[in-house]
Amino acid sequence: MQEIAKVTLENELDLILAHKRTMKLAELACLSLSAQTTFATAVSEVSRSIIDGRQKGTLTLCIDTGSHEKYIVARLQDGKKHSEKSLEGLAYAKRLVNKYELVDKANATTVELYFYVAPPFRIDIQKLDEWRSVFRNEPPISPYEELKRKNEQLQDLSEKIQKSEAEYRTLTNSLPLIIFSLDFSGKLLYANEWLLRYTGETLNSLNTNGWQKVVHPDDVHSFMHLLESKVPAGPSAIQTQARLKHKINDVFLWHQVSLSAFINDKGVPQYWIGYIVDIHAQKVYEETLKDNFELKQTQAQLQENQVQLEKIIGELNRSNEELEQFAYIASHDLQEPVRKLLFYSDFLQKKYADGIDQTGKGFLKNMQDSAMRMRTLILDLLSFSQVNKAQVQFKETDLNEVVAVALQDLGILIQEKNAKITVGNLPVVMGDGRMMRQLFENLISNAVKFSHPGIEPEISITCTLKAGMYEICVEDNGIGFDEKYLEQMFHLFQRLHSRDHYGGTGLGLAICRKITELHRGKISANSTEGEGSVFYINLPVDIKL
């Protein structure tokens, strides 16, 4: 069945138009005037019944070339269900045609009227196209017919556009990438289903709330700059790369965003057409290559550093050997001259005091004091050099016993200052007892020494357990210090007070830090100048040797 022309049936004017077009088709099929009138009358009868029933119907004029006999066919469709008896006009129309068919469906009725033709020419595709052209180009007989034709053309165009849009939507939804269009202000006009599938956002939500929830914060600026770009000259596309969040697992994946301007036949840009393609695998591959390259560079740098480190270790070993040699000299060769210097200066002071004037006695006392400081410095340097990791003997050490021995060794100093020392319950740790005793002796002697003149020193030693570490606190009521000098105090030869007021070599706290670090711990302090100090020793509960 080949369709030639179509008429919508709504009013009396449509009935005239249906009659006219039916007559025209019969004329083209070479029917006689009486046969034309007969067929047109049959069509008009059924058409009037459809219009009178106040139902919108259609008349489609066709050619049936499917069999040996040829027919012109009028297919009339009504939006209402009819029986043969209820459709007025059919009883008369069926007597005017060669055959008819009536098909009832749920909510519609179709009547087909067949009229035999035998034209003196062959009805082929070319002839059918020629007849269609006649109806398309036929001049209207009234303004109504012109409006009707324009309306039908618009409806036909609308159907084609809708079909085209449906095909475009089906095509874009079948492709595994996001396809969209937007105006030059960045407002989305269309997007395929992949946008919703991936981001969970619709056109309205993106136009209202923007892309901030979808695009990675570090990429939002470049992404929005792309959407608001000016149209480039020529057909070139503009691109950027951005990470977009997947709605299912909230993971940001790399995508490439491309925009191309859609230009009409007159060369005027209309809107953007955009594509968003998943390039995460490619990006990961590129980053892996980059990381491998950087890794090779790092390995080369590490090898170079290893050479430098071995060189430095060699120099450190040499320095340690020299330090050990110095310690040997300090313990033997240097101590002997200082001992003799102290002996003879003391001998002169006792045996020949009457023969020396006051100025000489002053010089003699200064010499003796200098010799004493030299001996103290030598002994402290020897102690510091002997605090060596290789010499640490880890075993269970009761710190209560260690502190008791340290207090006994400092008994004279404690008695001179009339110091009050309280010791809480201390733990048993894995450590070197000799080094632990030296650690506490240094801290207690400092607390006694750096006390306010005329005020009895009060010192407390306590311990608490914190996060797998013993924190031992040595607190005093002494002169304190400014905490900005805290790090400086634990370095060699660093003093915060003049030698005239408080003696010492500046090595005591450096020795404390070294002992603590050898026991996998650390030492720190808090203080307010003039209000005392608290030194914290943190030692692990379990030491893995």
Coordinates of C-alpha atoms in Angstrom, one line a residue:
M1 CA 0.0 0.0 0.0
Q2 CA 1.6 3.3 -1.2
E3 CA 0.4 6.5 0.5
I4 CA -0.2 9.5 -1.9
A5 CA -2.0 12.2 0.2
K6 CA -3.6 12.8 3.6
V7 CA -6.4 15.0 4.9
T8 CA -7.4 15.5 8.5
L9 CA -11.2 15.5 9.1
E10 CA -12.5 18.0 11.6
N11 CA -15.1 20.2 9.9
E12 CA -17.2 20.9 6.8
L13 CA -14.3 22.6 5.0
D14 CA -12.3 19.4 5.5
L15 CA -15.1 17.5 3.9
I16 CA -14.8 19.7 0.8
L17 CA -11.1 19.2 0.7
A18 CA -11.4 15.4 1.1
H19 CA -13.9 15.3 -1.9
K20 CA -11.6 17.4 -4.0
R21 CA -8.5 15.3 -3.4
T22 CA -10.3 12.1 -3.9
M23 CA -11.6 13.4 -7.3
K24 CA -8.0 14.4 -8.1
L25 CA -6.5 11.0 -7.4
A26 CA -9.3 9.2 -9.4
E27 CA -8.5 11.6 -12.3
L28 CA -4.8 10.8 -12.1
A29 CA -5.7 7.0 -12.2
C30 CA -7.6 7.8 -15.5
L31 CA -11.1 7.0 -14.2
S32 CA -14.0 8.5 -16.0
L33 CA -15.8 11.6 -14.5
S34 CA -18.7 9.4 -13.4
A35 CA -16.3 6.9 -11.8
Q36 CA -14.5 9.8 -10.1
T37 CA -17.7 11.2 -8.7
T38 CA -18.8 7.7 -7.5
F39 CA -15.6 7.1 -5.6
A40 CA -15.5 10.6 -4.2
T41 CA -19.2 10.3 -3.1
A42 CA -18.4 7.0 -1.2
V43 CA -15.5 8.7 0.6
S44 CA -17.5 11.8 1.4
E45 CA -20.3 9.7 3.0
V46 CA -17.9 8.0 5.4
S47 CA -16.0 11.2 6.1
R48 CA -19.3 13.0 7.0
S49 CA -20.1 10.3 9.5
I50 CA -16.7 10.8 11.2
I51 CA -17.0 14.6 11.3
D52 CA -20.6 14.4 12.6
G53 CA -19.4 12.1 15.4
R54 CA -17.2 15.0 16.6
Q55 CA -14.2 12.8 16.4
K56 CA -11.0 13.9 14.8
G57 CA -10.3 11.6 11.9
T58 CA -8.0 11.2 8.9
L59 CA -8.3 10.3 5.3
T60 CA -5.3 8.7 3.6
L61 CA -5.4 8.2 -0.2
C62 CA -3.4 5.2 -1.3
I63 CA -2.6 3.0 -4.3
D64 CA -2.8 -0.8 -3.8
T65 CA -0.4 -2.4 -6.2
G66 CA 0.2 -5.6 -4.2
S67 CA -2.0 -7.9 -6.4
H68 CA -2.6 -8.4 -10.1
E69 CA -5.5 -5.9 -9.9
K70 CA -4.9 -2.2 -9.1
Y71 CA -7.0 -0.2 -6.7
I72 CA -7.2 3.3 -5.5
V73 CA -7.9 3.1 -1.8
A74 CA -9.4 5.6 0.7
R75 CA -8.3 4.7 4.3
L76 CA -10.5 6.5 6.8
Q77 CA -9.6 6.4 10.5
D78 CA -11.8 7.5 13.4
G79 CA -10.8 7.9 17.0
K80 CA -13.9 6.1 18.2
K81 CA -15.0 2.5 18.1
H82 CA -17.8 1.8 15.5
S83 CA -19.7 -1.2 14.2
E84 CA -20.8 -1.4 10.6
K85 CA -24.3 -0.5 11.5
S86 CA -23.3 2.4 13.8
L87 CA -21.1 4.1 11.2
E88 CA -23.6 6.1 9.2
G89 CA -22.8 6.5 5.5
L90 CA -20.9 3.2 5.3
A91 CA -24.1 1.4 4.2
Y92 CA -24.4 3.6 1.1
A93 CA -20.6 4.0 0.5
K94 CA -20.0 0.2 0.3
R95 CA -22.5 -0.1 -2.6
L96 CA -20.4 2.5 -4.6
V97 CA -17.0 0.8 -4.4
N98 CA -15.6 -2.6 -5.5
K99 CA -14.8 -3.7 -2.0
Y100 CA -14.3 -2.5 1.5
E101 CA -12.8 -3.5 4.9
L102 CA -13.7 -2.4 8.4
V103 CA -11.4 -3.0 11.3
D104 CA -12.4 -2.3 14.9
K105 CA -9.7 -1.8 17.5
A106 CA -9.9 -0.9 21.2
N107 CA -10.4 2.9 20.7
A108 CA -10.4 3.3 16.9
T109 CA -12.1 2.3 13.7
T110 CA -10.5 2.0 10.2
V111 CA -12.5 1.8 7.0
E112 CA -10.8 1.1 3.7
L113 CA -12.7 1.7 0.4
Y114 CA -11.3 0.1 -2.7
F115 CA -12.0 1.2 -6.3
Y116 CA -10.7 -0.7 -9.3
V117 CA -8.5 1.1 -11.8
A118 CA -7.0 0.0 -15.1
P119 CA -4.8 2.9 -16.3
P120 CA -3.2 2.8 -19.7
F121 CA 0.2 3.2 -18.1
R122 CA 2.3 1.3 -15.6
I123 CA 2.0 2.4 -11.9
D124 CA 5.6 2.4 -10.7
I125 CA 7.7 4.3 -8.1
Q126 CA 8.3 7.1 -10.5
K127 CA 4.6 7.5 -11.2
L128 CA 3.8 7.4 -7.5
D129 CA 6.3 10.1 -6.8
E130 CA 4.9 12.2 -9.6
W131 CA 1.3 11.9 -8.1
R132 CA 2.7 12.9 -4.6
S133 CA 4.3 15.9 -6.2
V134 CA 1.0 16.9 -7.8
F135 CA -0.7 17.0 -4.4
R136 CA 2.2 18.9 -2.8
N137 CA 2.3 21.6 -5.4
E138 CA -1.5 21.8 -6.1
P139 CA -2.6 25.4 -5.8
P140 CA -5.1 25.9 -2.9
I141 CA -8.8 26.6 -3.8
S142 CA -9.3 28.7 -0.6
P143 CA -7.4 30.4 2.3
Y144 CA -8.6 27.6 4.5
E145 CA -7.0 25.0 2.3
E146 CA -3.8 27.0 2.3
L147 CA -3.8 27.2 6.1
K148 CA -4.6 23.5 6.2
R149 CA -1.8 22.6 3.9
K150 CA 0.7 24.8 5.9
N151 CA -0.5 23.2 9.1
E152 CA -0.1 19.7 7.7
Q153 CA 3.4 20.6 6.5
L154 CA 4.2 22.0 10.0
Q155 CA 2.9 18.8 11.6
D156 CA 4.8 16.7 9.1
L157 CA 8.0 18.7 9.9
S158 CA 7.3 18.4 13.6
E159 CA 7.0 14.7 13.3
K160 CA 10.3 14.5 11.3
I161 CA 12.0 16.7 13.9
Q162 CA 10.7 14.6 16.8
K163 CA 11.8 11.5 14.9
S164 CA 15.2 13.0 14.3
E165 CA 15.5 14.0 18.0
A166 CA 14.5 10.5 19.1
E167 CA 17.1 9.0 16.7
Y168 CA 19.7 11.5 18.0
R169 CA 18.9 10.7 21.6
T170 CA 19.0 7.0 21.0
L171 CA 22.3 7.3 19.2
T172 CA 23.9 9.5 21.9
N173 CA 22.6 7.3 24.7
S174 CA 24.1 4.2 23.0
L175 CA 27.6 5.7 22.9
P176 CA 29.8 5.1 26.0
L177 CA 30.6 8.8 26.6
I178 CA 28.8 11.9 27.9
I179 CA 27.5 14.1 25.0
F180 CA 25.9 17.5 25.8
S181 CA 25.2 20.9 24.3
L182 CA 25.1 24.3 26.0
D183 CA 24.7 27.9 25.1
F184 CA 27.6 30.4 25.1
S185 CA 26.9 31.4 28.7
G186 CA 27.5 27.9 29.9
K187 CA 23.9 26.8 30.4
L188 CA 23.2 23.2 29.5
L189 CA 20.6 22.6 26.7
Y190 CA 20.9 18.8 26.3
A191 CA 22.7 15.9 27.7
N192 CA 22.5 12.2 27.1
E193 CA 21.7 9.6 29.8
W194 CA 25.4 9.0 30.5
L195 CA 25.6 12.3 32.3
L196 CA 22.9 11.2 34.8
R197 CA 24.3 7.7 35.0
Y198 CA 27.8 8.9 35.9
T199 CA 27.2 12.0 38.0
G200 CA 23.7 11.5 39.3
E201 CA 22.9 15.1 38.3
T202 CA 20.3 16.3 35.8
L203 CA 20.4 19.4 33.5
N204 CA 18.3 21.4 35.9
S205 CA 20.4 20.5 39.0
L206 CA 23.6 21.4 37.1
N207 CA 22.2 24.6 35.7
T208 CA 20.9 25.6 39.2
N209 CA 23.7 24.4 41.5
G210 CA 26.7 24.4 39.1
W211 CA 29.3 21.7 38.6
Q212 CA 31.0 22.2 42.0
K213 CA 29.7 18.9 43.4
V214 CA 30.8 17.0 40.3
V215 CA 34.2 18.4 39.4
H216 CA 37.2 18.0 41.7
P217 CA 37.9 21.2 43.6
D218 CA 41.4 21.5 42.1
D219 CA 39.9 21.3 38.5
V220 CA 36.8 23.5 38.9
H221 CA 38.4 26.7 37.8
S222 CA 39.8 25.3 34.5
F223 CA 36.6 23.4 33.9
M224 CA 34.3 26.5 34.3
H225 CA 36.8 28.6 32.3
L226 CA 36.3 26.1 29.4
L227 CA 32.5 26.3 29.6
E228 CA 32.6 30.1 29.5
S229 CA 35.2 30.3 26.7
K230 CA 34.7 32.5 23.6
V231 CA 34.0 30.8 20.3
P232 CA 37.3 30.2 18.5
A233 CA 37.8 31.2 14.9
G234 CA 37.5 28.2 12.6
P235 CA 36.3 24.7 13.3
S236 CA 38.9 23.9 16.0
A237 CA 37.8 22.4 19.3
I238 CA 38.9 23.5 22.8
Q239 CA 39.8 21.0 25.5
T240 CA 40.7 20.5 29.1
Q241 CA 41.2 17.7 31.5
A242 CA 39.3 17.4 34.8
R243 CA 38.4 14.8 37.4
L244 CA 34.7 14.0 37.7
K245 CA 33.1 12.3 40.7
H246 CA 31.3 9.0 40.1
K247 CA 28.0 8.9 42.0
I248 CA 28.3 5.3 43.1
N249 CA 31.6 5.3 44.9
D250 CA 32.4 9.0 45.1
V251 CA 35.7 8.5 43.4
F252 CA 37.1 11.2 41.1
L253 CA 38.2 9.9 37.7
W254 CA 40.1 11.8 35.0
H255 CA 38.1 12.8 31.9
Q256 CA 38.8 14.9 28.8
V257 CA 36.3 17.6 28.0
S258 CA 36.0 18.9 24.4
L259 CA 33.8 21.7 23.1
S260 CA 33.1 22.5 19.4
A261 CA 30.9 25.3 18.2
F262 CA 27.9 24.3 16.1
I263 CA 27.7 26.7 13.1
N264 CA 24.6 27.1 10.9
D265 CA 24.5 27.3 7.1
K266 CA 25.2 31.0 7.3
G267 CA 28.4 30.5 9.3
V268 CA 26.9 31.9 12.5
P269 CA 27.8 30.0 15.7
Q270 CA 24.7 28.7 17.5
Y271 CA 25.8 26.8 20.6
W272 CA 28.5 24.4 21.9
I273 CA 28.5 20.7 21.4
G274 CA 30.5 18.9 24.1
Y275 CA 32.0 15.5 24.7
I276 CA 33.3 14.1 28.0
V277 CA 35.5 11.0 27.6
D278 CA 36.9 8.8 30.4
I279 CA 40.7 8.9 30.2
H280 CA 41.5 7.7 33.7
A281 CA 43.3 4.6 32.5
Q282 CA 45.4 6.6 30.1
K283 CA 46.1 9.2 32.9
V284 CA 47.1 6.5 35.3
Y285 CA 49.4 5.0 32.7
E286 CA 51.0 8.4 32.0
E287 CA 51.5 9.0 35.7
T288 CA 53.0 5.5 36.1
L289 CA 55.5 6.3 33.4
K290 CA 56.3 9.6 35.0
D291 CA 56.6 7.9 38.4
N292 CA 58.9 5.3 36.9
F293 CA 61.1 8.0 35.4
E294 CA 61.2 9.9 38.7
L295 CA 61.9 6.7 40.5
K296 CA 64.9 6.0 38.3
Q297 CA 66.1 9.5 39.0
T298 CA 65.5 9.0 42.7
Q299 CA 67.4 5.7 42.6
A300 CA 70.3 7.4 40.9
Q301 CA 70.2 10.2 43.5
L302 CA 70.0 7.6 46.2
Q303 CA 73.1 5.8 44.8
E304 CA 74.9 9.1 44.8
N305 CA 73.7 9.9 48.3
Q306 CA 74.8 6.4 49.4
V307 CA 78.3 7.1 48.1
Q308 CA 78.3 10.4 50.0
L309 CA 76.9 8.7 53.1
E310 CA 79.6 6.1 53.1
K311 CA 82.1 8.9 52.8
I312 CA 80.6 10.7 55.7
I313 CA 80.4 7.5 57.7
G314 CA 84.1 6.9 57.1
E315 CA 84.8 10.5 58.3
L316 CA 82.6 9.9 61.3
N317 CA 84.4 6.7 62.1
R318 CA 87.7 8.5 61.8
S319 CA 86.3 11.3 64.1
N320 CA 85.1 8.7 66.6
E321 CA 88.6 7.1 66.6
E322 CA 90.1 10.6 67.2
L323 CA 87.5 11.2 70.0
E324 CA 88.5 7.9 71.6
Q325 CA 92.1 8.9 71.4
F326 CA 91.3 12.2 72.9
A327 CA 89.4 10.4 75.7
Y328 CA 92.4 8.3 76.3
I329 CA 94.7 11.3 76.5
A330 CA 92.2 13.1 78.7
S331 CA 92.0 10.2 81.1
H332 CA 95.8 9.8 81.3
D333 CA 98.0 12.4 79.8
L334 CA 95.9 15.5 80.6
Q335 CA 94.8 14.6 84.1
E336 CA 98.4 14.1 85.3
P337 CA 99.6 17.7 84.6
V338 CA 96.4 19.1 86.1
R339 CA 96.8 16.9 89.2
K340 CA 100.4 18.1 89.7
L341 CA 99.3 21.7 89.1
L342 CA 96.6 21.3 91.9
F343 CA 99.1 19.6 94.2
Y344 CA 101.9 22.2 93.9
S345 CA 99.5 25.1 94.1
D346 CA 97.9 23.7 97.2
F347 CA 101.4 23.0 98.6
L348 CA 102.5 26.6 98.0
Q349 CA 99.3 27.9 99.6
K350 CA 99.8 25.9 102.8
K351 CA 103.7 25.9 103.2
Y352 CA 104.6 29.3 101.9
A353 CA 101.6 31.4 102.6
D354 CA 103.5 33.7 104.9
G355 CA 106.1 34.5 102.3
I356 CA 103.6 35.5 99.6
D357 CA 101.8 38.9 99.6
Q358 CA 98.1 39.3 99.0
T359 CA 98.5 39.9 95.3
G360 CA 100.4 36.7 94.9
K361 CA 97.9 34.8 97.0
G362 CA 95.2 36.1 94.6
F363 CA 97.1 34.9 91.6
L364 CA 97.7 31.5 93.3
K365 CA 94.0 31.1 94.1
N366 CA 93.0 32.0 90.5
M367 CA 95.5 29.4 89.2
Q368 CA 94.1 26.8 91.6
D369 CA 90.4 27.6 90.5
S370 CA 91.4 27.3 86.9
A371 CA 93.0 24.0 87.4
M372 CA 89.9 22.7 89.2
R373 CA 87.7 23.8 86.3
M374 CA 90.1 22.1 83.9
R375 CA 89.9 18.8 85.8
T376 CA 86.1 19.0 85.9
L377 CA 85.9 19.7 82.2
I378 CA 88.2 16.8 81.5
L379 CA 86.2 14.4 83.6
D380 CA 82.9 15.6 82.0
L381 CA 84.3 15.2 78.5
L382 CA 85.5 11.7 79.4
S383 CA 82.0 10.9 80.7
F384 CA 80.4 12.2 77.5
S385 CA 82.7 10.2 75.3
Q386 CA 82.2 7.0 77.3
V387 CA 78.4 7.2 76.8
N388 CA 78.5 5.0 73.7
K389 CA 75.9 2.8 72.2
A390 CA 78.2 -0.1 72.0
Q391 CA 78.8 0.0 75.7
V392 CA 75.1 0.0 76.8
Q393 CA 74.3 -3.2 78.7
F394 CA 70.5 -3.6 78.6
K395 CA 69.1 -5.5 81.6
E396 CA 66.3 -5.1 84.1
T397 CA 67.1 -2.1 86.1
D398 CA 65.1 -0.9 89.1
L399 CA 65.0 2.9 89.0
N400 CA 64.2 3.1 92.7
E401 CA 67.6 1.5 93.5
V402 CA 69.3 3.7 90.8
V403 CA 67.9 7.0 92.3
A404 CA 68.8 5.8 95.9
V405 CA 72.5 5.3 94.8
A406 CA 72.4 8.7 93.0
L407 CA 71.2 10.4 96.2
Q408 CA 73.8 8.7 98.2
D409 CA 76.5 9.9 95.8
L410 CA 75.2 13.5 96.0
G411 CA 74.8 13.4 99.8
I412 CA 77.3 16.2 100.5
L413 CA 75.8 18.6 98.0
I414 CA 72.2 17.8 99.2
Q415 CA 73.3 18.4 102.8
E416 CA 75.0 21.7 102.0
K417 CA 71.9 23.0 100.3
N418 CA 69.5 21.4 102.9
A419 CA 67.5 20.1 99.9
K420 CA 64.3 18.1 100.4
I421 CA 63.9 15.3 97.8
T422 CA 60.8 13.1 97.5
V423 CA 60.8 10.0 95.3
G424 CA 57.6 8.3 94.1
N425 CA 57.3 4.7 93.0
L426 CA 59.5 4.2 90.0
P427 CA 59.4 1.3 87.5
V428 CA 61.8 -1.4 86.5
V429 CA 63.1 -0.8 83.0
M430 CA 65.4 -2.4 80.5
G431 CA 68.5 -0.3 80.6
D432 CA 72.1 0.3 81.7
G433 CA 72.2 0.9 85.4
R434 CA 75.5 2.9 85.3
M435 CA 74.1 5.2 82.7
M436 CA 70.7 5.6 84.4
R437 CA 72.6 6.6 87.7
Q438 CA 74.6 9.2 85.8
L439 CA 71.3 10.5 84.2
F440 CA 69.6 11.0 87.5
E441 CA 72.7 12.4 89.2
N442 CA 73.0 15.1 86.6
L443 CA 69.3 16.1 86.8
I444 CA 69.2 16.0 90.6
S445 CA 72.5 18.0 91.0
N446 CA 71.2 20.6 88.5
A447 CA 68.0 20.9 90.5
V448 CA 70.0 21.4 93.7
K449 CA 72.6 23.7 92.1
F450 CA 70.2 26.1 90.3
S451 CA 68.1 27.0 93.3
H452 CA 67.2 30.4 94.7
P453 CA 69.7 31.9 97.3
G454 CA 68.3 31.5 100.8
I455 CA 65.5 29.1 99.7
E456 CA 65.8 25.4 100.4
P457 CA 65.5 23.3 97.2
E458 CA 62.5 21.1 96.9
I459 CA 62.7 18.3 94.4
S460 CA 60.2 15.6 93.5
I461 CA 60.7 12.5 91.2
T462 CA 57.5 10.8 90.0
C463 CA 56.5 8.4 87.2
T464 CA 53.3 7.8 85.1
L465 CA 52.5 5.5 82.2
K466 CA 51.4 7.1 78.9
A467 CA 50.9 5.4 75.6
G468 CA 53.4 2.6 76.2
M469 CA 56.0 5.0 77.6
Y470 CA 57.2 5.6 81.2
E471 CA 57.2 9.4 81.8
I472 CA 59.5 10.3 84.7
C473 CA 59.2 13.9 86.0
V474 CA 62.0 15.6 87.9
E475 CA 60.4 18.8 89.3
D476 CA 62.1 21.6 91.3
N477 CA 61.4 25.0 92.8
G478 CA 64.6 26.5 91.5
I479 CA 65.4 29.6 89.3
G480 CA 63.9 28.1 86.1
F481 CA 64.8 29.3 82.6
D482 CA 63.3 30.9 79.5
E483 CA 61.9 28.1 77.3
K484 CA 63.3 29.8 74.2
Y485 CA 66.6 28.4 75.3
L486 CA 65.3 24.8 75.8
E487 CA 66.9 23.2 72.7
Q488 CA 70.2 25.1 73.3
M489 CA 70.5 23.7 76.9
F490 CA 70.9 20.1 75.6
H491 CA 73.9 20.9 73.4
L492 CA 77.6 20.7 74.4
F493 CA 79.1 23.5 76.4
Q494 CA 75.8 25.5 76.4
R495 CA 75.3 27.6 79.6
L496 CA 72.5 29.9 80.5
H497 CA 74.2 31.5 83.5
S498 CA 77.6 32.9 84.2
R499 CA 80.3 30.8 85.8
D500 CA 80.5 33.3 88.7
H501 CA 77.0 32.5 90.0
Y502 CA 76.6 28.8 89.0
G503 CA 79.5 26.4 88.3
G504 CA 79.6 23.7 85.7
T505 CA 80.9 22.9 82.2
G506 CA 77.6 22.8 80.2
L507 CA 77.9 19.1 79.5
G508 CA 75.5 17.7 82.1
L509 CA 72.2 17.9 80.0
A510 CA 74.0 16.9 76.8
I511 CA 75.0 13.7 78.6
C512 CA 71.4 13.3 79.8
R513 CA 70.1 13.6 76.2
K514 CA 72.6 11.1 74.9
I515 CA 71.8 8.5 77.6
T516 CA 68.0 8.9 77.0
E517 CA 68.4 8.5 73.2
L518 CA 70.5 5.4 73.6
H519 CA 67.6 3.9 75.6
R520 CA 65.1 4.6 72.8
G521 CA 63.6 7.5 74.7
K522 CA 63.7 11.3 74.8
I523 CA 64.1 14.1 77.3
S524 CA 62.4 17.5 77.4
A525 CA 61.5 20.2 79.9
N526 CA 59.0 22.9 80.8
S527 CA 59.9 25.9 82.9
T528 CA 58.9 29.5 83.8
E529 CA 61.8 31.8 84.7
G530 CA 62.0 32.3 88.5
E531 CA 59.3 29.6 89.2
G532 CA 61.2 26.3 88.9
S533 CA 61.5 23.6 86.2
V534 CA 60.1 20.1 85.2
F535 CA 62.3 17.7 83.2
Y536 CA 60.5 14.8 81.5
I537 CA 62.3 11.6 80.7
N538 CA 60.3 9.3 78.4
L539 CA 61.4 5.6 78.3
P540 CA 59.7 2.8 76.4
V541 CA 58.0 0.1 78.5
D542 CA 59.4 -2.6 76.1
I543 CA 62.7 -2.1 74.4
K544 CA 63.3 -4.2 71.3
L545 CA 67.0 -5.0 71.3

